[in-house]
Coordinates of C-alpha atoms in Angstrom, one line a residue:
Chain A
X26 CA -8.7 -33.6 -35.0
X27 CA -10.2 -36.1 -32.2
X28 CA -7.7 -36.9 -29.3
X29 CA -8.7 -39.6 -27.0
X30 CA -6.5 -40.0 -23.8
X31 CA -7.3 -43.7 -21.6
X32 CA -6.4 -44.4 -17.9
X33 CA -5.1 -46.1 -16.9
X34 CA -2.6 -48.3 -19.0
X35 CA -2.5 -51.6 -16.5
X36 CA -5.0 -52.8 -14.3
X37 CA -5.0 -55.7 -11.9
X38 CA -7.9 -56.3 -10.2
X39 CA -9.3 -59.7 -7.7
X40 CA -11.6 -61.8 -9.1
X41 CA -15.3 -60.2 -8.4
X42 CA -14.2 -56.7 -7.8
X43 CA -14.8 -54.0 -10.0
X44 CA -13.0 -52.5 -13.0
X45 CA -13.4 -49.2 -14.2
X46 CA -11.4 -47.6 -17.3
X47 CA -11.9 -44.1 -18.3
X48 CA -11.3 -42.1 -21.3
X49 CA -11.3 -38.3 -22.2
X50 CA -11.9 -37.0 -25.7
X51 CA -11.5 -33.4 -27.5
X52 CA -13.7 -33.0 -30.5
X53 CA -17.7 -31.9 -28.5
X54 CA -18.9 -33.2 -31.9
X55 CA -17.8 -36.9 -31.2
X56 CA -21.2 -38.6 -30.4
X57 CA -19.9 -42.3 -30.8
X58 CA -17.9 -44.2 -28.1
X59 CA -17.8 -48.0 -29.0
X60 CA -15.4 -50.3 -26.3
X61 CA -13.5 -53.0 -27.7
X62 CA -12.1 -56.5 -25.7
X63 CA -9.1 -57.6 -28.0
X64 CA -7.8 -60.6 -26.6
X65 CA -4.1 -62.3 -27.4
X66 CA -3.8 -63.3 -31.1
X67 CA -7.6 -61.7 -32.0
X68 CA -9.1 -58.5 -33.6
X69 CA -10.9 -56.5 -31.0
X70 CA -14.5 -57.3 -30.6
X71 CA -16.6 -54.8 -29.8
X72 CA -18.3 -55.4 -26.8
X73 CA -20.7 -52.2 -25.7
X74 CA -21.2 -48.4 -27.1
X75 CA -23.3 -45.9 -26.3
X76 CA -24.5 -42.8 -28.2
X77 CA -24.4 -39.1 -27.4
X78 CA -28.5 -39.1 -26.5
X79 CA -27.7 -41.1 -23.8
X80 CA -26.1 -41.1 -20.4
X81 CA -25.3 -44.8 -19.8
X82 CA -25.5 -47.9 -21.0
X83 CA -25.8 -51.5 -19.8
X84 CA -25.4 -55.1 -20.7
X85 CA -25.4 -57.4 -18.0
X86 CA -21.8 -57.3 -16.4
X87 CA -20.6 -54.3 -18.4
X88 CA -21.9 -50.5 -18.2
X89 CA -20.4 -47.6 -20.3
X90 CA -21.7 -44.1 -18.8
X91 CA -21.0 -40.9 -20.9
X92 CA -20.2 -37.4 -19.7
X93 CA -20.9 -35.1 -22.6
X94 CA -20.0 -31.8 -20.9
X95 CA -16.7 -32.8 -19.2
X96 CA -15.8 -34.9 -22.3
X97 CA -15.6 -38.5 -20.9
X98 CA -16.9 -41.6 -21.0
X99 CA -15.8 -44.9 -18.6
X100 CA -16.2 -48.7 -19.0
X101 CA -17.7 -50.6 -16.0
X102 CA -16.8 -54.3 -15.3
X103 CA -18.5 -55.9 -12.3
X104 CA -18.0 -59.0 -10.9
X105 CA -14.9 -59.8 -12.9
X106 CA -13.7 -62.9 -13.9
X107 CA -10.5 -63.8 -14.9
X108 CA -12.1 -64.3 -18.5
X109 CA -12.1 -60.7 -18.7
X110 CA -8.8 -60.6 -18.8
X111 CA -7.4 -58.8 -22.2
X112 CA -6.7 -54.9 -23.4
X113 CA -9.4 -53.2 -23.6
X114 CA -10.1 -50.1 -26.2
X115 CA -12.4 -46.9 -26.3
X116 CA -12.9 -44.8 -29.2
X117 CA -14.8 -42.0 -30.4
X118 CA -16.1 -40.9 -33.8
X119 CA -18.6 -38.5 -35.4
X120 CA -21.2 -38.3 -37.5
X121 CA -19.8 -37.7 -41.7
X122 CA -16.9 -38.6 -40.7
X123 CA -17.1 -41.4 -42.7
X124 CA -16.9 -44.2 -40.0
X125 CA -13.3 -43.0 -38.7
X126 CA -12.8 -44.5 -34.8
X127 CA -10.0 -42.1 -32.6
X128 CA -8.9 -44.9 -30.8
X129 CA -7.4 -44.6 -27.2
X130 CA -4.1 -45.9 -26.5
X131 CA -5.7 -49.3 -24.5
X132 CA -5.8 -51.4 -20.8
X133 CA -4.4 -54.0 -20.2
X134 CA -6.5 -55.5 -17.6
X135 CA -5.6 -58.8 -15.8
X136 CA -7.8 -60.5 -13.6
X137 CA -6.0 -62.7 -10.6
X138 CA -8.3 -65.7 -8.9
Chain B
X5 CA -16.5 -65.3 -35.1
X6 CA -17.5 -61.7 -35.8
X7 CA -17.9 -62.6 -39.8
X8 CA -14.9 -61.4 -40.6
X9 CA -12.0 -63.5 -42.0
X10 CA -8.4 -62.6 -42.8
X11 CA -5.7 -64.0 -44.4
X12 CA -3.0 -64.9 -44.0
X13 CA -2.6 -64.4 -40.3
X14 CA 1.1 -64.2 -40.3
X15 CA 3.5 -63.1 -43.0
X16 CA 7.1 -62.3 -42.9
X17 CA 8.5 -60.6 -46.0
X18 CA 11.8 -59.0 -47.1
X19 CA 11.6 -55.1 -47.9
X20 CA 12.0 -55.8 -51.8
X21 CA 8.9 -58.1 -51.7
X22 CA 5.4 -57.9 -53.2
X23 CA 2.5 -59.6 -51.1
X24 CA -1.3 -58.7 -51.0
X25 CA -3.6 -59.1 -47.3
X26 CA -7.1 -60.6 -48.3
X27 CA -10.2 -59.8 -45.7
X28 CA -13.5 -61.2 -46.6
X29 CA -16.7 -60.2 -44.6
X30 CA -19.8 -62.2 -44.5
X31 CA -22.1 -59.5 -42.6
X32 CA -23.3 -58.1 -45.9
X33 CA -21.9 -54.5 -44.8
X34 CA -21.5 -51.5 -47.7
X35 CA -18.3 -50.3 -45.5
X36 CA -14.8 -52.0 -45.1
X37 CA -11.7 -50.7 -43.3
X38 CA -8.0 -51.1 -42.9
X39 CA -6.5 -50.4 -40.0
X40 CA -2.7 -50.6 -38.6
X41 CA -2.3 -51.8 -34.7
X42 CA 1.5 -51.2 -33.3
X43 CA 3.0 -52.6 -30.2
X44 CA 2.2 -49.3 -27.6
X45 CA 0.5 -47.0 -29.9
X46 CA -3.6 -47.0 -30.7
X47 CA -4.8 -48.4 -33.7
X48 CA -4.5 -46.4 -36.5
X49 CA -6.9 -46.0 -39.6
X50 CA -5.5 -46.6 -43.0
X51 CA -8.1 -46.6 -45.4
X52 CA -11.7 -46.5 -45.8
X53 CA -14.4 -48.2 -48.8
X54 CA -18.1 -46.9 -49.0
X55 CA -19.4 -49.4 -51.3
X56 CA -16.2 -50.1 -53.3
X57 CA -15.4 -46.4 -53.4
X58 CA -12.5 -45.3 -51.2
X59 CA -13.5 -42.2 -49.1
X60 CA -10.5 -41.9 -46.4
X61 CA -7.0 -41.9 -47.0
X62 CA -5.6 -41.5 -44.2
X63 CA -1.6 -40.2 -45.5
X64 CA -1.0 -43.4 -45.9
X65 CA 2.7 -44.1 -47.7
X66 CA 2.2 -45.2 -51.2
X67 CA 4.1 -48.5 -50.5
X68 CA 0.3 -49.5 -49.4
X69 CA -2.0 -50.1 -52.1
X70 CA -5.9 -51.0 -51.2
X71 CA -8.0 -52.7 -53.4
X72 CA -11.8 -53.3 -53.3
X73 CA -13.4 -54.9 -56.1
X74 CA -16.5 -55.8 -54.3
X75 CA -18.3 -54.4 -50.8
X76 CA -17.3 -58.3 -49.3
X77 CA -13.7 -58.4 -50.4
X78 CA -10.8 -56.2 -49.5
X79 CA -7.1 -55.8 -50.5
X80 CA -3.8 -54.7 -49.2
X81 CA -0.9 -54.9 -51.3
X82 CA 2.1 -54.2 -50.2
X83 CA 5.2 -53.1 -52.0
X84 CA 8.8 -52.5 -51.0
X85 CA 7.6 -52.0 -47.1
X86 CA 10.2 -50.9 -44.4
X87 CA 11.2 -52.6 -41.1
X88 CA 8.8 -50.3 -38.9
X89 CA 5.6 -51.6 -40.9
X90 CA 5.8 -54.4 -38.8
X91 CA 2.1 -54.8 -37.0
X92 CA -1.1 -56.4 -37.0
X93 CA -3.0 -55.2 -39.9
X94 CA -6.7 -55.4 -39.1
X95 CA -9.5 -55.2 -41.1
X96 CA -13.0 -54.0 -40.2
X97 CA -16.6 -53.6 -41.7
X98 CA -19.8 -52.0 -40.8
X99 CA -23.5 -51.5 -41.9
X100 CA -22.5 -48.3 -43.7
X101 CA -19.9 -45.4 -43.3
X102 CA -20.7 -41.7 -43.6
X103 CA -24.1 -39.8 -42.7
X104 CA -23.7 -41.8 -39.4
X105 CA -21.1 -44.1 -36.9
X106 CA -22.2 -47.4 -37.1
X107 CA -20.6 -50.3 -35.1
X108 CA -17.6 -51.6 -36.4
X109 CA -16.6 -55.4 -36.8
X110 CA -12.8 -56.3 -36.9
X111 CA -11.4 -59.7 -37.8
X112 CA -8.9 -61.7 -36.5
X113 CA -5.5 -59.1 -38.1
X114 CA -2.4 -60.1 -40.0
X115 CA 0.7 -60.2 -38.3
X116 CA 3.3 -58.7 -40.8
X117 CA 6.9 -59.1 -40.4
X118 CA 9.2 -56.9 -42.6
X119 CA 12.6 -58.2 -42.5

């Protein structure tokens, strides 16, 4: 089955630097990768994805860019605020597999002013 | 507000006790999920409903038992659990599950305490 592996597990960063959070999967035929923010005491929202057809994705602050033949896919944060701090998910999935998310294991990012 | 509610939010119950988790979802989705998060390990799927029919079962202990009588309303009851179900139990939704991934839409969890 799919394996998703995510580096790294902390991450402190200054307010208005960058964050980056990569995340390696197994299974070629994954062709989903949704990122989730989960925040303390909330669900995770999802907060950008991007599909196999393409090679990045953006949305103001946040870009996801996908590597389809080494197998990974990273979450961009510029310009961070300390609103941004949270754990932050990736996940694969696949097409009839009837919606199942591999979720990686999650970052903990904190943002210091 | 994603459009998904849960409740309750927190419950503690002894291991010889019978409760039931409640999730509503106001998105007008076909799909529902349940879904087990555990301090240090990724969340895990449970269970999945296509339009009230459940379609994944993910070797889930029979202790958990899912009910969904309609595509806006979803069960958990639980039955003589064990200390290490412990965890946020979330619940999703989404457009549709199958032929396709569609985006997924999780509420707020319920924070279960087996004592």
């Amino acid at each position: 089955g799919e394996n998703v592996e995510q580096h790294p597990s902390t991450l402190s960063v200054q307010e208005g630097d960058s964050a980056v959070i990569k995340c390696t999967y197994s299974d070629s035929a994954s062709n989903y990768f949704p990122w989730y923010k989960q925040e303390l005491g909330k669900g995770p929202q999802l907060i950008i994805d991007i599909r196999s057809n393409v090679g990045e994705k953006k949305d103001q602050r946040i870009a996801v860019t996908l590597n389809k033949t080494a197998k990974h896919f990273s979450l961009h944060i510029t310009e961070t605020q300390p609103e941004d701090s949270a754990v932050y998910f990736c996940a694969a999935s696949k097409t009839d597999s009837w919606g199942k998310l591999q979720f990686g294991a999650g970052t903990q990012v904190v943002v210091t002013p | 507000e994603t459009g998904v509610t849960q409740t309750p939010r927190h419950l503690v119950m002894g291991m010889t006790n019978k409760k039931s988790l409640k999730c509503e979802q106001h998105l007008g989705h076909n799909a529902m999920y349940w879904y087990k998060q555990s301090a240090k390990k990724p969340l895990e799927l449970m269970f999945v409903y296509s339009l009230e029919e459940r379609v994944e079962n993910n070797s889930v202990p029979s202790r958990f038992s899912p009910e969904c009588p309609n595509s806006s309303h979803l069960f958990l009851h639980l039955h003589t659990l064990q200390p290490e179900d412990s965890a946020l139990y979330l619940c999703a939704s989404s457009q549709d599950a199958g032929n396709d991934a569609y985006e997924q839409y999780f509420g707020p969890g319920t924070r279960l305490t087996v004592t």
